[in-house]
Short mmCIF file of C-alpha atoms in Angstrom, two decimals:
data_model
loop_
_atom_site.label_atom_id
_atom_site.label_comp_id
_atom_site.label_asym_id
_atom_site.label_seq_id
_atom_site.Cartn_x
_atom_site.Cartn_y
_atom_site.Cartn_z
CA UNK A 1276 -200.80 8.45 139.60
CA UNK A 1277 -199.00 6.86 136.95
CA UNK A 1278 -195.05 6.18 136.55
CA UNK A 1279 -192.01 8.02 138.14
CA UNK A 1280 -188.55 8.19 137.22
CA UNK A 1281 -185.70 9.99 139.39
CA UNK A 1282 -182.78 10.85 137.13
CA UNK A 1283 -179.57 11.93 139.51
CA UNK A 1284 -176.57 13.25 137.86
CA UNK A 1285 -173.45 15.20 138.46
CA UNK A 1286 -173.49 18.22 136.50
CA UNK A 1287 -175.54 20.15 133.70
CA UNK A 1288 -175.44 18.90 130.37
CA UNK A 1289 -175.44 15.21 131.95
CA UNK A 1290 -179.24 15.23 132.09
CA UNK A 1291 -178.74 15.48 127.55
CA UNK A 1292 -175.79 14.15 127.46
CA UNK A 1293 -175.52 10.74 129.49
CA UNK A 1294 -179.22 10.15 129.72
CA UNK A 1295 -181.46 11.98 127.30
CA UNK A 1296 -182.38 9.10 125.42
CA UNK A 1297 -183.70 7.81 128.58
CA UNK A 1298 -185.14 11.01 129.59
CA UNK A 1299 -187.03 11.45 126.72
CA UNK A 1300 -188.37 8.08 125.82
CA UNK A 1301 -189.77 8.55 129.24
CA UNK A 1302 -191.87 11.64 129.46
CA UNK A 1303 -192.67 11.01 125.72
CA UNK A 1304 -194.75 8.28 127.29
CA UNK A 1305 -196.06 10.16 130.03
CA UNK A 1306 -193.72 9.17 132.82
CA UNK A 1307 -193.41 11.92 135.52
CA UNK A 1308 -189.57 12.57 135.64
CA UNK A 1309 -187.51 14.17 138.32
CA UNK A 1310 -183.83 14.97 137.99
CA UNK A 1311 -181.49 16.48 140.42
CA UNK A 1312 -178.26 17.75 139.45
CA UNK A 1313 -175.70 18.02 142.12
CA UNK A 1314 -173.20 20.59 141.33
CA UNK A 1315 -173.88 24.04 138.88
CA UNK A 1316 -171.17 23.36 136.97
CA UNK A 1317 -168.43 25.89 138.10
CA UNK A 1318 -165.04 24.31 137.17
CA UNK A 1319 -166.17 23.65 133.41
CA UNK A 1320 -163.40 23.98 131.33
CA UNK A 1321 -165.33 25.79 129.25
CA UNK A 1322 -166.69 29.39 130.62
CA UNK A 1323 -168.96 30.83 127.77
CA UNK A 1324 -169.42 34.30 128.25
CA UNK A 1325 -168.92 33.94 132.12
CA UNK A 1326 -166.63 36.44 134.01
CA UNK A 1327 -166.21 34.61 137.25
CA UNK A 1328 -167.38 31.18 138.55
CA UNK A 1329 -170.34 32.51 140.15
CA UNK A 1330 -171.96 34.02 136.77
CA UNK A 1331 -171.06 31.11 135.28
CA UNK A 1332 -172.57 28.78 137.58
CA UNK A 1333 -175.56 31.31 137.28
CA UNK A 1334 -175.27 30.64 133.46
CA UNK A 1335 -175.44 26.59 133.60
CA UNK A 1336 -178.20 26.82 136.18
CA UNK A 1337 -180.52 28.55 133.72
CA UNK A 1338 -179.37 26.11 130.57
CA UNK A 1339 -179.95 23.10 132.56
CA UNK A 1340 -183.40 24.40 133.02
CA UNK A 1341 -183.51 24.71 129.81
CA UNK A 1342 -182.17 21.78 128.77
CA UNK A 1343 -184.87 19.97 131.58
CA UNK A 1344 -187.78 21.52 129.40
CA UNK A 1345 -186.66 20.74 126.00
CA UNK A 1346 -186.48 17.09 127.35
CA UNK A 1347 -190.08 17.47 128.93
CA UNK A 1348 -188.79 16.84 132.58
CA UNK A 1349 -191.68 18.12 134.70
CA UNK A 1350 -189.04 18.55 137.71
CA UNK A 1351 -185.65 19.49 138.42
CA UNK A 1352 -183.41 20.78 140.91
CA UNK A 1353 -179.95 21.74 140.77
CA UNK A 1354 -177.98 21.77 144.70
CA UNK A 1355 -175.47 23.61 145.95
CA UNK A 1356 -172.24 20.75 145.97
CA UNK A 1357 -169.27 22.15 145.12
CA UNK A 1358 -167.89 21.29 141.07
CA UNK A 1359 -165.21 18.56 140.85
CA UNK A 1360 -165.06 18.38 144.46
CA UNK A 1361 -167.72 15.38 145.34
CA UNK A 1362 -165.12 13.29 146.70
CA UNK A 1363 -165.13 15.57 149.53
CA UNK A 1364 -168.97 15.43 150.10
CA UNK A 1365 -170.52 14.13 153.05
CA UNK A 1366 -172.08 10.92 151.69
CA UNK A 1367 -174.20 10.93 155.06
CA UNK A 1368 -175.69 14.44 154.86
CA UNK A 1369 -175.93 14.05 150.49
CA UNK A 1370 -177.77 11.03 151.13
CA UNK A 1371 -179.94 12.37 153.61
CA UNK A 1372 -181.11 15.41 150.94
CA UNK A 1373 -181.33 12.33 148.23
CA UNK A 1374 -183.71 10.11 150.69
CA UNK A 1375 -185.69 12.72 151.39
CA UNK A 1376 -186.64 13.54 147.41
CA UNK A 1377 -186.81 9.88 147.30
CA UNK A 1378 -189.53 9.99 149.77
CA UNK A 1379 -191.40 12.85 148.72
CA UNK A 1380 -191.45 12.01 145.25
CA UNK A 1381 -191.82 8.52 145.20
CA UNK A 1382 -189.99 7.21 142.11
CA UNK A 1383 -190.54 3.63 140.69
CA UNK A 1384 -187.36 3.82 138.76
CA UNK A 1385 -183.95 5.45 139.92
CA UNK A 1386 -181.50 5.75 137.17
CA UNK A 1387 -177.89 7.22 138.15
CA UNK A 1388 -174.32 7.05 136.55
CA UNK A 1389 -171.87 3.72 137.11
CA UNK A 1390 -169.03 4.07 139.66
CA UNK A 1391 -166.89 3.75 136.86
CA UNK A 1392 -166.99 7.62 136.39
CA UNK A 1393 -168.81 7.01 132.94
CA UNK A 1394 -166.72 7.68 129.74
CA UNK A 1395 -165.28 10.68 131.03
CA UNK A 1396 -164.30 8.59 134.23
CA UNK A 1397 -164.92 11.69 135.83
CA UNK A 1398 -164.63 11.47 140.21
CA UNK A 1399 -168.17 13.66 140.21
CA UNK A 1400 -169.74 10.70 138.41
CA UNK A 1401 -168.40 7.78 140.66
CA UNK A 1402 -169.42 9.86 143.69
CA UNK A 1403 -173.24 10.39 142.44
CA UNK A 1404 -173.47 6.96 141.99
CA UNK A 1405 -172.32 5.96 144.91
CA UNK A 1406 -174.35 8.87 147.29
CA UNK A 1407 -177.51 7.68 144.78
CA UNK A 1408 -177.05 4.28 145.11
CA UNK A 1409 -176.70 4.41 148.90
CA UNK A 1410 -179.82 6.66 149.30
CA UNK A 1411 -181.61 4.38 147.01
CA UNK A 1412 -181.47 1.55 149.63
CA UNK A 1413 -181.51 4.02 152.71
CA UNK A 1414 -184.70 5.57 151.17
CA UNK A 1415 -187.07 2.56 152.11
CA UNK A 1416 -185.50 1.94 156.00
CA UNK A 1417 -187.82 2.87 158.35
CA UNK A 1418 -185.18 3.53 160.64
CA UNK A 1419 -182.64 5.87 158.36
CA UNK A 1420 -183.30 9.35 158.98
CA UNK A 1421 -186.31 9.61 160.99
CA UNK A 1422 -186.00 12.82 161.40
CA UNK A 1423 -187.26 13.27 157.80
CA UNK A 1424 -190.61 12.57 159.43
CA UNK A 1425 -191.57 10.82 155.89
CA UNK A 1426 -192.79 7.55 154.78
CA UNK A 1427 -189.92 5.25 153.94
CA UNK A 1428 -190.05 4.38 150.11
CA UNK A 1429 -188.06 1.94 148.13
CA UNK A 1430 -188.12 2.47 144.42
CA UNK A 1431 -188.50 -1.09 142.43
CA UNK A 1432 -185.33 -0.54 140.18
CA UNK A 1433 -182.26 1.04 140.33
CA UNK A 1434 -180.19 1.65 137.13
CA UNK A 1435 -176.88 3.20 136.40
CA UNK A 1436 -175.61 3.80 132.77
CA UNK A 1437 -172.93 2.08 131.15
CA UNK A 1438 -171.74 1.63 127.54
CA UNK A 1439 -170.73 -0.55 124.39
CA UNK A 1440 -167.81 1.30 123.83
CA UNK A 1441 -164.53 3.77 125.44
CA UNK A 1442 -162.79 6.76 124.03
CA UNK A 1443 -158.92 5.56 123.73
CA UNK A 1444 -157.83 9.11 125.00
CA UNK A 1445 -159.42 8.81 128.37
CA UNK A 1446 -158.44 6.18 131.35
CA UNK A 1447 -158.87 2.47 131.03
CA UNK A 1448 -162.95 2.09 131.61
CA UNK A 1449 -164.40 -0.86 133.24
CA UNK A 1450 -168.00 -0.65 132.27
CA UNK A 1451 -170.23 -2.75 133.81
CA UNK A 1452 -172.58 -5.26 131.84
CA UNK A 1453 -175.76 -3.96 130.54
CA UNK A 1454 -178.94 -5.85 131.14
CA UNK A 1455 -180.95 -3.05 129.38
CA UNK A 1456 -180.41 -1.36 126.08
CA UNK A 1457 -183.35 1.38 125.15
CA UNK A 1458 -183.21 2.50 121.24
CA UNK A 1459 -183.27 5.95 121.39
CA UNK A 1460 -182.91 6.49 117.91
CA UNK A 1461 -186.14 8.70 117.20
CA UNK A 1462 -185.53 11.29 120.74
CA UNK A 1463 -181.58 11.50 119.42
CA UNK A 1464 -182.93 14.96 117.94
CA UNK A 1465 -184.43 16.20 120.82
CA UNK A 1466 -181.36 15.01 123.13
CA UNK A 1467 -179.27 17.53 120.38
CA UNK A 1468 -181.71 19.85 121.01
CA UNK A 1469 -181.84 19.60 125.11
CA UNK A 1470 -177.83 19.53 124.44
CA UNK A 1471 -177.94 23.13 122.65
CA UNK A 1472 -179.38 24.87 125.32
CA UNK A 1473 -176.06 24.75 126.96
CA UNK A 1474 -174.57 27.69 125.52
CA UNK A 1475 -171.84 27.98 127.34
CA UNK A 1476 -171.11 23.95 126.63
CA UNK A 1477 -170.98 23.90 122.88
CA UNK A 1478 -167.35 23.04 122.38
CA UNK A 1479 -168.53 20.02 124.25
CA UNK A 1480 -171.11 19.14 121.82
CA UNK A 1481 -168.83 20.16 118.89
CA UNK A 1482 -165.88 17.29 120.29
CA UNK A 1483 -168.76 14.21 121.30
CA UNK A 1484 -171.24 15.23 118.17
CA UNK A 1485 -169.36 12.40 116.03
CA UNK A 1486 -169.66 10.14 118.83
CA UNK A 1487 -173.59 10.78 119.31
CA UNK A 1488 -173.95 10.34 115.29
CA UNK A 1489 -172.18 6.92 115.82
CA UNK A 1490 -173.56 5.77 118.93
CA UNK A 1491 -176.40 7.75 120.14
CA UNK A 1492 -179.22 5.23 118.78
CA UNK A 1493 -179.20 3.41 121.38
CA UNK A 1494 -178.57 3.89 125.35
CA UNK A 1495 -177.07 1.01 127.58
CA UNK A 1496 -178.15 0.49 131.39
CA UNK A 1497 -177.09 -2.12 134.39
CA UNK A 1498 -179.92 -3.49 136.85
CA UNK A 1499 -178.31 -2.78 139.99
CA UNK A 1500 -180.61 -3.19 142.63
CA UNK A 1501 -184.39 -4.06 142.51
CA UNK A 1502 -186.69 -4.32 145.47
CA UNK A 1503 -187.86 -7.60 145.27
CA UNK A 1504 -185.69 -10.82 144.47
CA UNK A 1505 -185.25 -11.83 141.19
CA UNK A 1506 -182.57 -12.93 138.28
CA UNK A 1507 -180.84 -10.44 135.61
CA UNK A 1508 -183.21 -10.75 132.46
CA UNK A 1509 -182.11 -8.63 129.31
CA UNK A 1510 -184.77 -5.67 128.45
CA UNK A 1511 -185.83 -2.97 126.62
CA UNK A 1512 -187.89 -1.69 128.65
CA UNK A 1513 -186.84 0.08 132.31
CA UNK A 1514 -190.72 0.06 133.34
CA UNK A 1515 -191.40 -3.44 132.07
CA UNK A 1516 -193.23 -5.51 134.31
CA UNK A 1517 -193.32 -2.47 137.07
CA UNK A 1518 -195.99 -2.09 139.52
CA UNK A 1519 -197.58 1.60 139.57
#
């Protein structure tokens, strides 16, 4: 059937922004790629052409499909959490909605943000990690969820981002190690190009563009969990050595 990848982020625009490079090395060699966005977006501090939150949650729903197609993602889902209020999400019930993707889709690779927030340190972030990571592990015991009625599955790897470097205006960062940098020089372009499709985002793009010129050859991931036992080894690769 070949290789899977579940991508799980916080908002749209993370799928181009934090993991494009990832995203689009991927399906660029034919790995099936899933990515589910938690939130629509609606407390952006930038609105586009919105007139209330709804429209423009309406808005950011259509350019993250966008986005997803430009980057070659064959599927994507965007759920109904509420913007910049994931602290408040029931980590049970998220996971259980995160398990059952897990288990329907299969992924060999999950890849998620750090509970460090990532450079924005934004709260969404750390809470996606942490609801991912959980369902990650929950995803291949028999005994979580049963009600599910679905095969138990637990994904090989488990990845969240991280970085070689912090933006001085935000709060301290404490990024974790990477054990896996991908060179992402040659999809850069299309990551711009997935970026563009969110309108309504462009100031965005505009402020982090000279950061993405600088920096955005190369993404940086942390081996987090894997499902059999073995020691940290530096890669290149986030499907070397996996089993399909």
């Amino acid at each position: 059937m070949g290789l899977r990848m579940m991508v799980v982020v916080a908002h749209p625009d993370d799928e181009c922004f934090a993991f494009g490079g990832a995203i689009a090395l991927a399906t660029r060699r034919g790995v099936e790629v899933n990515c589910i966005c938690l939130t629509d977006g609606q407390a952006a501090s930038n609105r586009g052409a919105s007139t209330d939150g709804k429209d423009l949650g309406r808005i950011r729903r259509e350019e993250f499909a966008a986005s997803c197609q430009v980057l070659g993602i064959q599927h994507y889902e965007l759920l109904d959490y509420h913007d910049a209020q994931l602290v408040h999400a029931n980590v049970h019930e998220a996971g259980k909605k995160l398990v059952q993707r897990m288990r329907t889709f299969r992924p060999h690779v999950v890849v998620t943000f750090g509970l460090d927030g990532g450079l924005n340190v934004h709260p969404d972030h750390t809470m996606v990690s942490a609801i991912t990571s959980a369902a990650y592990h929950w995803a291949g015991r028999a005994k979580r969820y049963q009600e599910l009625d679905l095969e138990p599955h637990l994904p090989q790897r488990l990845y969240h981002i991280t970085t070689n470097f912090t933006l001085e205006e935000r709060e301290p960062l404490m990024p974790a190690p990477w054990t896996c940098v991908l060179d992402t020089a040659e999809v850069l372009p299309v990551r711009i190009q997935a970026f563009e499709k969110h309108a309504s985002q462009l100031p965005v793009l505009e402020s982090v563009r000279p950061y993405l010129d600088k920096f955005g050859q190369q993404e940086f991931y942390t081996l987090i969990s894997a499902a059999t036992p073995q020691p940290a080894a530096m890669t290149h690769d986030m499907f070397d050595g996996i089993r399909e």
